[in-house]
Amino acid sequence: MPYKFTFDLSKVPHFFFSEIAMVSYQRGMHKSLIKKLQELIVRFRIQEATGLNLSDALVLLEDLIDLQAVNAIERGKFLQTRKRALFLPHCSRKYLDSRCKAVFNPDIPSYTCAHCSADCLVNQSVQLATKKAYDIYIVPGGSCIPKIMRNTNYEGAVGVACGEEIKMFGPLLSKLDVAGQAIPLIKNGCANTIFNIETLAKVL
Ligand code: SF4
Ligand code: SF4
């Protein structure tokens, strides 16, 4: 399920994400995580930047913190894996209409990028992951992932999606004993979405 709200954190200073990582690392040390997140929301003017109300902003930040924490827990196991997959969201393609030359194969189901645009986030991610020998899937929705995972035997998986989509796959990865790493979108909305390509490069 996507979020019931849209957000765009792509213009928020990069330092904000370092703070999120720090809070995630120290989460047991904060008496009230909510209070700490409220401080961050005020300090980085998250509501002004995104138009979110306080409750939705808290949901978003809590998800970012949780995903960071799970990434840290899974990191050691992930680094031991050899056979890995990268799942990219179709919504981060530069174009969602016929200008995108990716070919969709419903049997997988996945798009294959045709590299039509150098500044397309999906294209850049495909190039990064190809160099590292990942199998790459550009999926039209999270519901495609269980089918792909059940027909393969990956040891590790990296997923890019909005936080709520990613959280749905934690139980599936645990059940299949697959080490996961997550890259949350910093702009959602199901079209022209954005994630941090530098973060993806580091995770891969
Ligand atoms: S670079 Fe690939 S994913 Fe991006 S718009 Fe072109 S074909 Fe589609
Ligand atoms: S923003 Fe992208 S990843 Fe999130 S629900 Fe929409 S299409 Fe899926």
mmCIF file with all atom_site columns, C-alpha atoms and ligand atoms in Angstrom:
data_model
loop_
_atom_site.group_PDB
_atom_site.id
_atom_site.type_symbol
_atom_site.label_atom_id
_atom_site.label_alt_id
_atom_site.label_comp_id
_atom_site.label_asym_id
_atom_site.label_entity_id
_atom_site.label_seq_id
_atom_site.pdbx_PDB_ins_code
_atom_site.Cartn_x
_atom_site.Cartn_y
_atom_site.Cartn_z
_atom_site.occupancy
_atom_site.B_iso_or_equiv
_atom_site.pdbx_formal_charge
_atom_site.auth_seq_id
_atom_site.auth_comp_id
_atom_site.auth_asym_id
_atom_site.auth_atom_id
_atom_site.pdbx_PDB_model_num
ATOM   1   C  CA  . MET A 1 1   ? 0.000  0.000   0.000   1.00 0.00 ? 1   MET A CA  1
ATOM   2   C  CA  . PRO A 1 2   ? 1.325  3.453   -0.826  1.00 0.00 ? 2   PRO A CA  1
ATOM   3   C  CA  . TYR A 1 3   ? 1.160  6.237   1.735   1.00 0.00 ? 3   TYR A CA  1
ATOM   4   C  CA  . LYS A 1 4   ? -2.116 8.110   1.945   1.00 0.00 ? 4   LYS A CA  1
ATOM   5   C  CA  . PHE A 1 5   ? -0.151 11.332  1.608   1.00 0.00 ? 5   PHE A CA  1
ATOM   6   C  CA  . THR A 1 6   ? 2.443  12.640  -0.817  1.00 0.00 ? 6   THR A CA  1
ATOM   7   C  CA  . PHE A 1 7   ? 5.768  14.114  0.211   1.00 0.00 ? 7   PHE A CA  1
ATOM   8   C  CA  . ASP A 1 8   ? 8.927  15.528  -1.300  1.00 0.00 ? 8   ASP A CA  1
ATOM   9   C  CA  . LEU A 1 9   ? 12.078 15.533  0.813   1.00 0.00 ? 9   LEU A CA  1
ATOM   10  C  CA  . SER A 1 10  ? 14.385 16.018  -2.172  1.00 0.00 ? 10  SER A CA  1
ATOM   11  C  CA  . LYS A 1 11  ? 15.029 19.687  -1.324  1.00 0.00 ? 11  LYS A CA  1
ATOM   12  C  CA  . VAL A 1 12  ? 15.634 19.089  2.386   1.00 0.00 ? 12  VAL A CA  1
ATOM   13  C  CA  . PRO A 1 13  ? 19.334 19.547  3.295   1.00 0.00 ? 13  PRO A CA  1
ATOM   14  C  CA  . HIS A 1 14  ? 21.365 16.359  3.104   1.00 0.00 ? 14  HIS A CA  1
ATOM   15  C  CA  . PHE A 1 15  ? 22.282 16.863  6.747   1.00 0.00 ? 15  PHE A CA  1
ATOM   16  C  CA  . PHE A 1 16  ? 18.689 15.948  7.648   1.00 0.00 ? 16  PHE A CA  1
ATOM   17  C  CA  . PHE A 1 17  ? 19.289 12.373  6.443   1.00 0.00 ? 17  PHE A CA  1
ATOM   18  C  CA  . SER A 1 18  ? 22.523 12.170  8.454   1.00 0.00 ? 18  SER A CA  1
ATOM   19  C  CA  . GLU A 1 19  ? 20.467 13.199  11.504  1.00 0.00 ? 19  GLU A CA  1
ATOM   20  C  CA  . ILE A 1 20  ? 17.895 10.497  10.702  1.00 0.00 ? 20  ILE A CA  1
ATOM   21  C  CA  . ALA A 1 21  ? 20.703 7.933   10.511  1.00 0.00 ? 21  ALA A CA  1
ATOM   22  C  CA  . MET A 1 22  ? 22.085 9.165   13.835  1.00 0.00 ? 22  MET A CA  1
ATOM   23  C  CA  . VAL A 1 23  ? 18.692 9.014   15.571  1.00 0.00 ? 23  VAL A CA  1
ATOM   24  C  CA  . SER A 1 24  ? 18.175 5.516   14.208  1.00 0.00 ? 24  SER A CA  1
ATOM   25  C  CA  . TYR A 1 25  ? 21.574 4.436   15.550  1.00 0.00 ? 25  TYR A CA  1
ATOM   26  C  CA  . GLN A 1 26  ? 20.823 5.977   18.951  1.00 0.00 ? 26  GLN A CA  1
ATOM   27  C  CA  . ARG A 1 27  ? 17.137 5.162   19.076  1.00 0.00 ? 27  ARG A CA  1
ATOM   28  C  CA  . GLY A 1 28  ? 17.376 3.223   22.353  1.00 0.00 ? 28  GLY A CA  1
ATOM   29  C  CA  . MET A 1 29  ? 19.025 6.256   23.951  1.00 0.00 ? 29  MET A CA  1
ATOM   30  C  CA  . HIS A 1 30  ? 16.139 8.622   23.268  1.00 0.00 ? 30  HIS A CA  1
ATOM   31  C  CA  . LYS A 1 31  ? 13.583 8.624   26.090  1.00 0.00 ? 31  LYS A CA  1
ATOM   32  C  CA  . SER A 1 32  ? 10.946 9.749   23.652  1.00 0.00 ? 32  SER A CA  1
ATOM   33  C  CA  . LEU A 1 33  ? 11.567 9.016   19.983  1.00 0.00 ? 33  LEU A CA  1
ATOM   34  C  CA  . ILE A 1 34  ? 8.461  11.020  19.069  1.00 0.00 ? 34  ILE A CA  1
ATOM   35  C  CA  . LYS A 1 35  ? 9.794  14.082  20.898  1.00 0.00 ? 35  LYS A CA  1
ATOM   36  C  CA  . LYS A 1 36  ? 13.116 13.776  19.066  1.00 0.00 ? 36  LYS A CA  1
ATOM   37  C  CA  . LEU A 1 37  ? 11.342 13.450  15.715  1.00 0.00 ? 37  LEU A CA  1
ATOM   38  C  CA  . GLN A 1 38  ? 9.181  16.486  16.491  1.00 0.00 ? 38  GLN A CA  1
ATOM   39  C  CA  . GLU A 1 39  ? 12.410 18.433  17.127  1.00 0.00 ? 39  GLU A CA  1
ATOM   40  C  CA  . LEU A 1 40  ? 13.775 17.344  13.731  1.00 0.00 ? 40  LEU A CA  1
ATOM   41  C  CA  . ILE A 1 41  ? 10.511 18.279  12.015  1.00 0.00 ? 41  ILE A CA  1
ATOM   42  C  CA  . VAL A 1 42  ? 10.704 21.798  13.458  1.00 0.00 ? 42  VAL A CA  1
ATOM   43  C  CA  . ARG A 1 43  ? 14.469 22.175  12.935  1.00 0.00 ? 43  ARG A CA  1
ATOM   44  C  CA  . PHE A 1 44  ? 14.442 21.139  9.289   1.00 0.00 ? 44  PHE A CA  1
ATOM   45  C  CA  . ARG A 1 45  ? 11.059 22.805  8.597   1.00 0.00 ? 45  ARG A CA  1
ATOM   46  C  CA  . ILE A 1 46  ? 9.767  19.489  7.267   1.00 0.00 ? 46  ILE A CA  1
ATOM   47  C  CA  . GLN A 1 47  ? 6.124  20.546  7.365   1.00 0.00 ? 47  GLN A CA  1
ATOM   48  C  CA  . GLU A 1 48  ? 6.867  23.732  5.420   1.00 0.00 ? 48  GLU A CA  1
ATOM   49  C  CA  . ALA A 1 49  ? 8.995  21.795  2.897   1.00 0.00 ? 49  ALA A CA  1
ATOM   50  C  CA  . THR A 1 50  ? 6.488  18.994  2.361   1.00 0.00 ? 50  THR A CA  1
ATOM   51  C  CA  . GLY A 1 51  ? 3.085  20.424  3.246   1.00 0.00 ? 51  GLY A CA  1
ATOM   52  C  CA  . LEU A 1 52  ? 2.511  17.422  5.531   1.00 0.00 ? 52  LEU A CA  1
ATOM   53  C  CA  . ASN A 1 53  ? 0.587  17.726  8.766   1.00 0.00 ? 53  ASN A CA  1
ATOM   54  C  CA  . LEU A 1 54  ? 2.473  16.776  11.936  1.00 0.00 ? 54  LEU A CA  1
ATOM   55  C  CA  . SER A 1 55  ? 1.005  13.310  12.209  1.00 0.00 ? 55  SER A CA  1
ATOM   56  C  CA  . ASP A 1 56  ? 1.899  12.348  8.607   1.00 0.00 ? 56  ASP A CA  1
ATOM   57  C  CA  . ALA A 1 57  ? 5.376  13.871  8.988   1.00 0.00 ? 57  ALA A CA  1
ATOM   58  C  CA  . LEU A 1 58  ? 5.878  11.726  12.103  1.00 0.00 ? 58  LEU A CA  1
ATOM   59  C  CA  . VAL A 1 59  ? 4.770  8.580   10.247  1.00 0.00 ? 59  VAL A CA  1
ATOM   60  C  CA  . LEU A 1 60  ? 7.224  9.354   7.457   1.00 0.00 ? 60  LEU A CA  1
ATOM   61  C  CA  . LEU A 1 61  ? 10.170 10.017  9.767   1.00 0.00 ? 61  LEU A CA  1
ATOM   62  C  CA  . GLU A 1 62  ? 9.417  6.990   11.924  1.00 0.00 ? 62  GLU A CA  1
ATOM   63  C  CA  . ASP A 1 63  ? 9.482  4.831   8.787   1.00 0.00 ? 63  ASP A CA  1
ATOM   64  C  CA  . LEU A 1 64  ? 12.818 6.335   7.702   1.00 0.00 ? 64  LEU A CA  1
ATOM   65  C  CA  . ILE A 1 65  ? 14.234 5.583   11.159  1.00 0.00 ? 65  ILE A CA  1
ATOM   66  C  CA  . ASP A 1 66  ? 12.855 2.034   11.184  1.00 0.00 ? 66  ASP A CA  1
ATOM   67  C  CA  . LEU A 1 67  ? 14.222 1.244   7.712   1.00 0.00 ? 67  LEU A CA  1
ATOM   68  C  CA  . GLN A 1 68  ? 17.629 2.601   8.660   1.00 0.00 ? 68  GLN A CA  1
ATOM   69  C  CA  . ALA A 1 69  ? 17.612 0.402   11.769  1.00 0.00 ? 69  ALA A CA  1
ATOM   70  C  CA  . VAL A 1 70  ? 16.655 -2.726  9.810   1.00 0.00 ? 70  VAL A CA  1
ATOM   71  C  CA  . ASN A 1 71  ? 19.345 -1.964  7.208   1.00 0.00 ? 71  ASN A CA  1
ATOM   72  C  CA  . ALA A 1 72  ? 21.935 -1.762  9.986   1.00 0.00 ? 72  ALA A CA  1
ATOM   73  C  CA  . ILE A 1 73  ? 20.784 -5.060  11.525  1.00 0.00 ? 73  ILE A CA  1
ATOM   74  C  CA  . GLU A 1 74  ? 20.789 -6.859  8.166   1.00 0.00 ? 74  GLU A CA  1
ATOM   75  C  CA  . ARG A 1 75  ? 23.992 -5.305  6.818   1.00 0.00 ? 75  ARG A CA  1
ATOM   76  C  CA  . GLY A 1 76  ? 26.419 -7.963  8.084   1.00 0.00 ? 76  GLY A CA  1
ATOM   77  C  CA  . LYS A 1 77  ? 24.325 -10.799 6.687   1.00 0.00 ? 77  LYS A CA  1
ATOM   78  C  CA  . PHE A 1 78  ? 23.811 -8.939  3.403   1.00 0.00 ? 78  PHE A CA  1
ATOM   79  C  CA  . LEU A 1 79  ? 27.548 -8.466  2.913   1.00 0.00 ? 79  LEU A CA  1
ATOM   80  C  CA  . GLN A 1 80  ? 28.007 -12.257 3.071   1.00 0.00 ? 80  GLN A CA  1
ATOM   81  C  CA  . THR A 1 81  ? 25.576 -12.837 0.207   1.00 0.00 ? 81  THR A CA  1
ATOM   82  C  CA  . ARG A 1 82  ? 26.620 -13.606 -3.352  1.00 0.00 ? 82  ARG A CA  1
ATOM   83  C  CA  . LYS A 1 83  ? 23.449 -13.931 -5.410  1.00 0.00 ? 83  LYS A CA  1
ATOM   84  C  CA  . ARG A 1 84  ? 21.590 -10.628 -5.180  1.00 0.00 ? 84  ARG A CA  1
ATOM   85  C  CA  . ALA A 1 85  ? 18.660 -8.835  -6.778  1.00 0.00 ? 85  ALA A CA  1
ATOM   86  C  CA  . LEU A 1 86  ? 17.855 -5.151  -7.065  1.00 0.00 ? 86  LEU A CA  1
ATOM   87  C  CA  . PHE A 1 87  ? 14.200 -4.114  -7.214  1.00 0.00 ? 87  PHE A CA  1
ATOM   88  C  CA  . LEU A 1 88  ? 13.572 -0.660  -8.651  1.00 0.00 ? 88  LEU A CA  1
ATOM   89  C  CA  . PRO A 1 89  ? 10.188 1.087   -8.766  1.00 0.00 ? 89  PRO A CA  1
ATOM   90  C  CA  . HIS A 1 90  ? 8.807  1.844   -12.212 1.00 0.00 ? 90  HIS A CA  1
ATOM   91  C  CA  . CYS A 1 91  ? 7.631  5.230   -10.846 1.00 0.00 ? 91  CYS A CA  1
ATOM   92  C  CA  . SER A 1 92  ? 11.242 6.516   -10.771 1.00 0.00 ? 92  SER A CA  1
ATOM   93  C  CA  . ARG A 1 93  ? 11.618 6.196   -14.553 1.00 0.00 ? 93  ARG A CA  1
ATOM   94  C  CA  . LYS A 1 94  ? 12.200 9.561   -16.199 1.00 0.00 ? 94  LYS A CA  1
ATOM   95  C  CA  . TYR A 1 95  ? 9.140  9.017   -18.374 1.00 0.00 ? 95  TYR A CA  1
ATOM   96  C  CA  . LEU A 1 96  ? 6.063  6.960   -17.606 1.00 0.00 ? 96  LEU A CA  1
ATOM   97  C  CA  . ASP A 1 97  ? 4.623  7.284   -21.095 1.00 0.00 ? 97  ASP A CA  1
ATOM   98  C  CA  . SER A 1 98  ? 5.822  6.014   -24.483 1.00 0.00 ? 98  SER A CA  1
ATOM   99  C  CA  . ARG A 1 99  ? 8.974  8.133   -24.281 1.00 0.00 ? 99  ARG A CA  1
ATOM   100 C  CA  . CYS A 1 100 ? 10.293 5.466   -21.891 1.00 0.00 ? 100 CYS A CA  1
ATOM   101 C  CA  . LYS A 1 101 ? 11.684 2.792   -24.175 1.00 0.00 ? 101 LYS A CA  1
ATOM   102 C  CA  . ALA A 1 102 ? 11.842 0.092   -21.502 1.00 0.00 ? 102 ALA A CA  1
ATOM   103 C  CA  . VAL A 1 103 ? 10.313 -3.210  -22.549 1.00 0.00 ? 103 VAL A CA  1
ATOM   104 C  CA  . PHE A 1 104 ? 7.871  -4.868  -20.162 1.00 0.00 ? 104 PHE A CA  1
ATOM   105 C  CA  . ASN A 1 105 ? 7.909  -8.635  -19.795 1.00 0.00 ? 105 ASN A CA  1
ATOM   106 C  CA  . PRO A 1 106 ? 4.701  -9.731  -18.013 1.00 0.00 ? 106 PRO A CA  1
ATOM   107 C  CA  . ASP A 1 107 ? 6.082  -13.225 -17.432 1.00 0.00 ? 107 ASP A CA  1
ATOM   108 C  CA  . ILE A 1 108 ? 8.701  -12.001 -14.942 1.00 0.00 ? 108 ILE A CA  1
ATOM   109 C  CA  . PRO A 1 109 ? 7.090  -9.354  -14.389 1.00 0.00 ? 109 PRO A CA  1
ATOM   110 C  CA  . SER A 1 110 ? 9.615  -6.541  -14.969 1.00 0.00 ? 110 SER A CA  1
ATOM   111 C  CA  . TYR A 1 111 ? 10.635 -3.778  -17.330 1.00 0.00 ? 111 TYR A CA  1
ATOM   112 C  CA  . THR A 1 112 ? 14.045 -3.903  -19.001 1.00 0.00 ? 112 THR A CA  1
ATOM   113 C  CA  . CYS A 1 113 ? 15.567 -0.440  -19.327 1.00 0.00 ? 113 CYS A CA  1
ATOM   114 C  CA  . ALA A 1 114 ? 16.575 0.587   -22.851 1.00 0.00 ? 114 ALA A CA  1
ATOM   115 C  CA  . HIS A 1 115 ? 18.882 3.361   -21.540 1.00 0.00 ? 115 HIS A CA  1
ATOM   116 C  CA  . CYS A 1 116 ? 17.159 6.119   -23.513 1.00 0.00 ? 116 CYS A CA  1
ATOM   117 C  CA  . SER A 1 117 ? 17.972 8.896   -21.001 1.00 0.00 ? 117 SER A CA  1
ATOM   118 C  CA  . ALA A 1 118 ? 21.276 9.404   -19.223 1.00 0.00 ? 118 ALA A CA  1
ATOM   119 C  CA  . ASP A 1 119 ? 19.599 11.418  -16.448 1.00 0.00 ? 119 ASP A CA  1
ATOM   120 C  CA  . CYS A 1 120 ? 16.970 8.763   -15.658 1.00 0.00 ? 120 CYS A CA  1
ATOM   121 C  CA  . LEU A 1 121 ? 17.371 7.501   -12.076 1.00 0.00 ? 121 LEU A CA  1
ATOM   122 C  CA  . VAL A 1 122 ? 16.366 3.984   -13.090 1.00 0.00 ? 122 VAL A CA  1
ATOM   123 C  CA  . ASN A 1 123 ? 18.910 3.937   -15.909 1.00 0.00 ? 123 ASN A CA  1
ATOM   124 C  CA  . GLN A 1 124 ? 21.675 5.168   -13.565 1.00 0.00 ? 124 GLN A CA  1
ATOM   125 C  CA  . SER A 1 125 ? 20.730 2.529   -10.993 1.00 0.00 ? 125 SER A CA  1
ATOM   126 C  CA  . VAL A 1 126 ? 20.690 -0.228  -13.603 1.00 0.00 ? 126 VAL A CA  1
ATOM   127 C  CA  . GLN A 1 127 ? 24.195 0.755   -14.688 1.00 0.00 ? 127 GLN A CA  1
ATOM   128 C  CA  . LEU A 1 128 ? 25.481 0.747   -11.109 1.00 0.00 ? 128 LEU A CA  1
ATOM   129 C  CA  . ALA A 1 129 ? 23.922 -2.602  -10.283 1.00 0.00 ? 129 ALA A CA  1
ATOM   130 C  CA  . THR A 1 130 ? 24.970 -4.254  -13.542 1.00 0.00 ? 130 THR A CA  1
ATOM   131 C  CA  . LYS A 1 131 ? 28.621 -3.531  -12.733 1.00 0.00 ? 131 LYS A CA  1
ATOM   132 C  CA  . LYS A 1 132 ? 28.074 -5.357  -9.453  1.00 0.00 ? 132 LYS A CA  1
ATOM   133 C  CA  . ALA A 1 133 ? 26.405 -8.352  -11.086 1.00 0.00 ? 133 ALA A CA  1
ATOM   134 C  CA  . TYR A 1 134 ? 22.948 -7.856  -9.596  1.00 0.00 ? 134 TYR A CA  1
ATOM   135 C  CA  . ASP A 1 135 ? 19.859 -9.242  -11.275 1.00 0.00 ? 135 ASP A CA  1
ATOM   136 C  CA  . ILE A 1 136 ? 17.696 -6.166  -11.824 1.00 0.00 ? 136 ILE A CA  1
ATOM   137 C  CA  . TYR A 1 137 ? 13.936 -5.860  -11.780 1.00 0.00 ? 137 TYR A CA  1
ATOM   138 C  CA  . ILE A 1 138 ? 12.005 -2.687  -12.552 1.00 0.00 ? 138 ILE A CA  1
ATOM   139 C  CA  . VAL A 1 139 ? 8.644  -3.566  -11.119 1.00 0.00 ? 139 VAL A CA  1
ATOM   140 C  CA  . PRO A 1 140 ? 5.253  -1.981  -11.763 1.00 0.00 ? 140 PRO A CA  1
ATOM   141 C  CA  . GLY A 1 141 ? 4.162  -2.645  -8.176  1.00 0.00 ? 141 GLY A CA  1
ATOM   142 C  CA  . GLY A 1 142 ? 5.247  -4.317  -4.952  1.00 0.00 ? 142 GLY A CA  1
ATOM   143 C  CA  . SER A 1 143 ? 2.855  -7.217  -5.549  1.00 0.00 ? 143 SER A CA  1
ATOM   144 C  CA  . CYS A 1 144 ? 5.228  -8.486  -8.292  1.00 0.00 ? 144 CYS A CA  1
ATOM   145 C  CA  . ILE A 1 145 ? 8.057  -9.096  -5.839  1.00 0.00 ? 145 ILE A CA  1
ATOM   146 C  CA  . PRO A 1 146 ? 6.756  -12.220 -4.030  1.00 0.00 ? 146 PRO A CA  1
ATOM   147 C  CA  . LYS A 1 147 ? 6.271  -13.955 -7.400  1.00 0.00 ? 147 LYS A CA  1
ATOM   148 C  CA  . ILE A 1 148 ? 9.830  -13.114 -8.481  1.00 0.00 ? 148 ILE A CA  1
ATOM   149 C  CA  . MET A 1 149 ? 11.346 -14.067 -5.135  1.00 0.00 ? 149 MET A CA  1
ATOM   150 C  CA  . ARG A 1 150 ? 9.572  -17.414 -5.008  1.00 0.00 ? 150 ARG A CA  1
ATOM   151 C  CA  . ASN A 1 151 ? 10.861 -18.352 -8.470  1.00 0.00 ? 151 ASN A CA  1
ATOM   152 C  CA  . THR A 1 152 ? 14.481 -17.522 -7.681  1.00 0.00 ? 152 THR A CA  1
ATOM   153 C  CA  . ASN A 1 153 ? 16.967 -18.262 -4.950  1.00 0.00 ? 153 ASN A CA  1
ATOM   154 C  CA  . TYR A 1 154 ? 18.468 -14.929 -4.033  1.00 0.00 ? 154 TYR A CA  1
ATOM   155 C  CA  . GLU A 1 155 ? 20.522 -14.604 -0.889  1.00 0.00 ? 155 GLU A CA  1
ATOM   156 C  CA  . GLY A 1 156 ? 20.320 -10.815 -0.820  1.00 0.00 ? 156 GLY A CA  1
ATOM   157 C  CA  . ALA A 1 157 ? 17.859 -8.206  -2.096  1.00 0.00 ? 157 ALA A CA  1
ATOM   158 C  CA  . VAL A 1 158 ? 17.976 -4.430  -2.325  1.00 0.00 ? 158 VAL A CA  1
ATOM   159 C  CA  . GLY A 1 159 ? 14.628 -2.705  -2.674  1.00 0.00 ? 159 GLY A CA  1
ATOM   160 C  CA  . VAL A 1 160 ? 13.850 0.877   -3.628  1.00 0.00 ? 160 VAL A CA  1
ATOM   161 C  CA  . ALA A 1 161 ? 10.296 2.026   -2.908  1.00 0.00 ? 161 ALA A CA  1
ATOM   162 C  CA  . CYS A 1 162 ? 8.247  4.216   -0.627  1.00 0.00 ? 162 CYS A CA  1
ATOM   163 C  CA  . GLY A 1 163 ? 8.498  3.228   3.030   1.00 0.00 ? 163 GLY A CA  1
ATOM   164 C  CA  . GLU A 1 164 ? 5.108  1.531   3.327   1.00 0.00 ? 164 GLU A CA  1
ATOM   165 C  CA  . GLU A 1 165 ? 5.772  -0.649  0.280   1.00 0.00 ? 165 GLU A CA  1
ATOM   166 C  CA  . ILE A 1 166 ? 9.173  -1.688  1.616   1.00 0.00 ? 166 ILE A CA  1
ATOM   167 C  CA  . LYS A 1 167 ? 7.813  -2.578  5.057   1.00 0.00 ? 167 LYS A CA  1
ATOM   168 C  CA  . MET A 1 168 ? 5.417  -5.106  3.524   1.00 0.00 ? 168 MET A CA  1
ATOM   169 C  CA  . PHE A 1 169 ? 8.332  -7.223  2.287   1.00 0.00 ? 169 PHE A CA  1
ATOM   170 C  CA  . GLY A 1 170 ? 10.243 -7.615  5.535   1.00 0.00 ? 170 GLY A CA  1
ATOM   171 C  CA  . PRO A 1 171 ? 8.255  -10.753 6.540   1.00 0.00 ? 171 PRO A CA  1
ATOM   172 C  CA  . LEU A 1 172 ? 8.646  -12.282 3.049   1.00 0.00 ? 172 LEU A CA  1
ATOM   173 C  CA  . LEU A 1 173 ? 12.432 -11.794 3.085   1.00 0.00 ? 173 LEU A CA  1
ATOM   174 C  CA  . SER A 1 174 ? 12.659 -13.284 6.588   1.00 0.00 ? 174 SER A CA  1
ATOM   175 C  CA  . LYS A 1 175 ? 10.576 -16.283 5.522   1.00 0.00 ? 175 LYS A CA  1
ATOM   176 C  CA  . LEU A 1 176 ? 12.841 -16.885 2.509   1.00 0.00 ? 176 LEU A CA  1
ATOM   177 C  CA  . ASP A 1 177 ? 15.984 -16.170 4.563   1.00 0.00 ? 177 ASP A CA  1
ATOM   178 C  CA  . VAL A 1 178 ? 17.006 -13.355 2.225   1.00 0.00 ? 178 VAL A CA  1
ATOM   179 C  CA  . ALA A 1 179 ? 19.105 -10.484 3.625   1.00 0.00 ? 179 ALA A CA  1
ATOM   180 C  CA  . GLY A 1 180 ? 17.461 -7.193  2.692   1.00 0.00 ? 180 GLY A CA  1
ATOM   181 C  CA  . GLN A 1 181 ? 18.561 -3.600  2.297   1.00 0.00 ? 181 GLN A CA  1
ATOM   182 C  CA  . ALA A 1 182 ? 16.087 -0.807  1.685   1.00 0.00 ? 182 ALA A CA  1
ATOM   183 C  CA  . ILE A 1 183 ? 16.329 2.551   -0.034  1.00 0.00 ? 183 ILE A CA  1
ATOM   184 C  CA  . PRO A 1 184 ? 13.248 4.665   0.698   1.00 0.00 ? 184 PRO A CA  1
ATOM   185 C  CA  . LEU A 1 185 ? 11.951 7.152   -1.839  1.00 0.00 ? 185 LEU A CA  1
ATOM   186 C  CA  . ILE A 1 186 ? 12.504 10.757  -0.799  1.00 0.00 ? 186 ILE A CA  1
ATOM   187 C  CA  . LYS A 1 187 ? 9.711  11.895  -3.120  1.00 0.00 ? 187 LYS A CA  1
ATOM   188 C  CA  . ASN A 1 188 ? 6.658  9.697   -3.561  1.00 0.00 ? 188 ASN A CA  1
ATOM   189 C  CA  . GLY A 1 189 ? 3.467  10.157  -5.544  1.00 0.00 ? 189 GLY A CA  1
ATOM   190 C  CA  . CYS A 1 190 ? 3.680  7.170   -7.948  1.00 0.00 ? 190 CYS A CA  1
ATOM   191 C  CA  . ALA A 1 191 ? 5.156  9.303   -10.789 1.00 0.00 ? 191 ALA A CA  1
ATOM   192 C  CA  . ASN A 1 192 ? 8.437  11.211  -11.112 1.00 0.00 ? 192 ASN A CA  1
ATOM   193 C  CA  . THR A 1 193 ? 9.506  9.779   -7.780  1.00 0.00 ? 193 THR A CA  1
ATOM   194 C  CA  . ILE A 1 194 ? 13.013 10.301  -6.441  1.00 0.00 ? 194 ILE A CA  1
ATOM   195 C  CA  . PHE A 1 195 ? 15.494 8.325   -4.377  1.00 0.00 ? 195 PHE A CA  1
ATOM   196 C  CA  . ASN A 1 196 ? 19.069 9.110   -3.482  1.00 0.00 ? 196 ASN A CA  1
ATOM   197 C  CA  . ILE A 1 197 ? 21.365 7.502   -6.036  1.00 0.00 ? 197 ILE A CA  1
ATOM   198 C  CA  . GLU A 1 198 ? 24.454 8.005   -3.831  1.00 0.00 ? 198 GLU A CA  1
ATOM   199 C  CA  . THR A 1 199 ? 22.729 6.073   -1.058  1.00 0.00 ? 199 THR A CA  1
ATOM   200 C  CA  . LEU A 1 200 ? 21.920 3.293   -3.490  1.00 0.00 ? 200 LEU A CA  1
ATOM   201 C  CA  . ALA A 1 201 ? 25.535 3.189   -4.697  1.00 0.00 ? 201 ALA A CA  1
ATOM   202 C  CA  . LYS A 1 202 ? 26.759 2.820   -1.103  1.00 0.00 ? 202 LYS A CA  1
ATOM   203 C  CA  . VAL A 1 203 ? 24.245 0.084   -0.293  1.00 0.00 ? 203 VAL A CA  1
ATOM   204 C  CA  . LEU A 1 204 ? 25.045 -1.930  -3.436  1.00 0.00 ? 204 LEU A CA  1
HETATM 205 S  S1  . SF4 B 2 .   ? 16.385 5.285   -19.304 1.00 0.00 ? 1   SF4 B S1  1
HETATM 206 FE FE1 . SF4 B 2 .   ? 15.319 3.312   -19.191 1.00 0.00 ? 1   SF4 B FE1 1
HETATM 207 S  S2  . SF4 B 2 .   ? 13.795 3.455   -17.554 1.00 0.00 ? 1   SF4 B S2  1
HETATM 208 FE FE2 . SF4 B 2 .   ? 14.546 5.528   -18.005 1.00 0.00 ? 1   SF4 B FE2 1
HETATM 209 S  S3  . SF4 B 2 .   ? 13.025 6.357   -19.380 1.00 0.00 ? 1   SF4 B S3  1
HETATM 210 FE FE3 . SF4 B 2 .   ? 14.643 5.423   -20.683 1.00 0.00 ? 1   SF4 B FE3 1
HETATM 211 S  S4  . SF4 B 2 .   ? 14.103 3.262   -21.025 1.00 0.00 ? 1   SF4 B S4  1
HETATM 212 FE FE4 . SF4 B 2 .   ? 12.747 4.122   -19.422 1.00 0.00 ? 1   SF4 B FE4 1
HETATM 213 S  S1  . SF4 B 2 .   ? 5.370  5.820   -4.993  1.00 0.00 ? 2   SF4 B S1  1
HETATM 214 FE FE1 . SF4 B 2 .   ? 6.211  4.232   -6.369  1.00 0.00 ? 2   SF4 B FE1 1
HETATM 215 S  S2  . SF4 B 2 .   ? 6.853  2.630   -4.918  1.00 0.00 ? 2   SF4 B S2  1
HETATM 216 FE FE2 . SF4 B 2 .   ? 5.397  3.925   -3.793  1.00 0.00 ? 2   SF4 B FE2 1
HETATM 217 S  S3  . SF4 B 2 .   ? 3.372  2.984   -4.121  1.00 0.00 ? 2   SF4 B S3  1
HETATM 218 FE FE3 . SF4 B 2 .   ? 3.648  4.551   -5.731  1.00 0.00 ? 2   SF4 B FE3 1
HETATM 219 S  S4  . SF4 B 2 .   ? 4.439  3.367   -7.478  1.00 0.00 ? 2   SF4 B S4  1
HETATM 220 FE FE4 . SF4 B 2 .   ? 4.771  2.103   -5.643  1.00 0.00 ? 2   SF4 B FE4 1
#
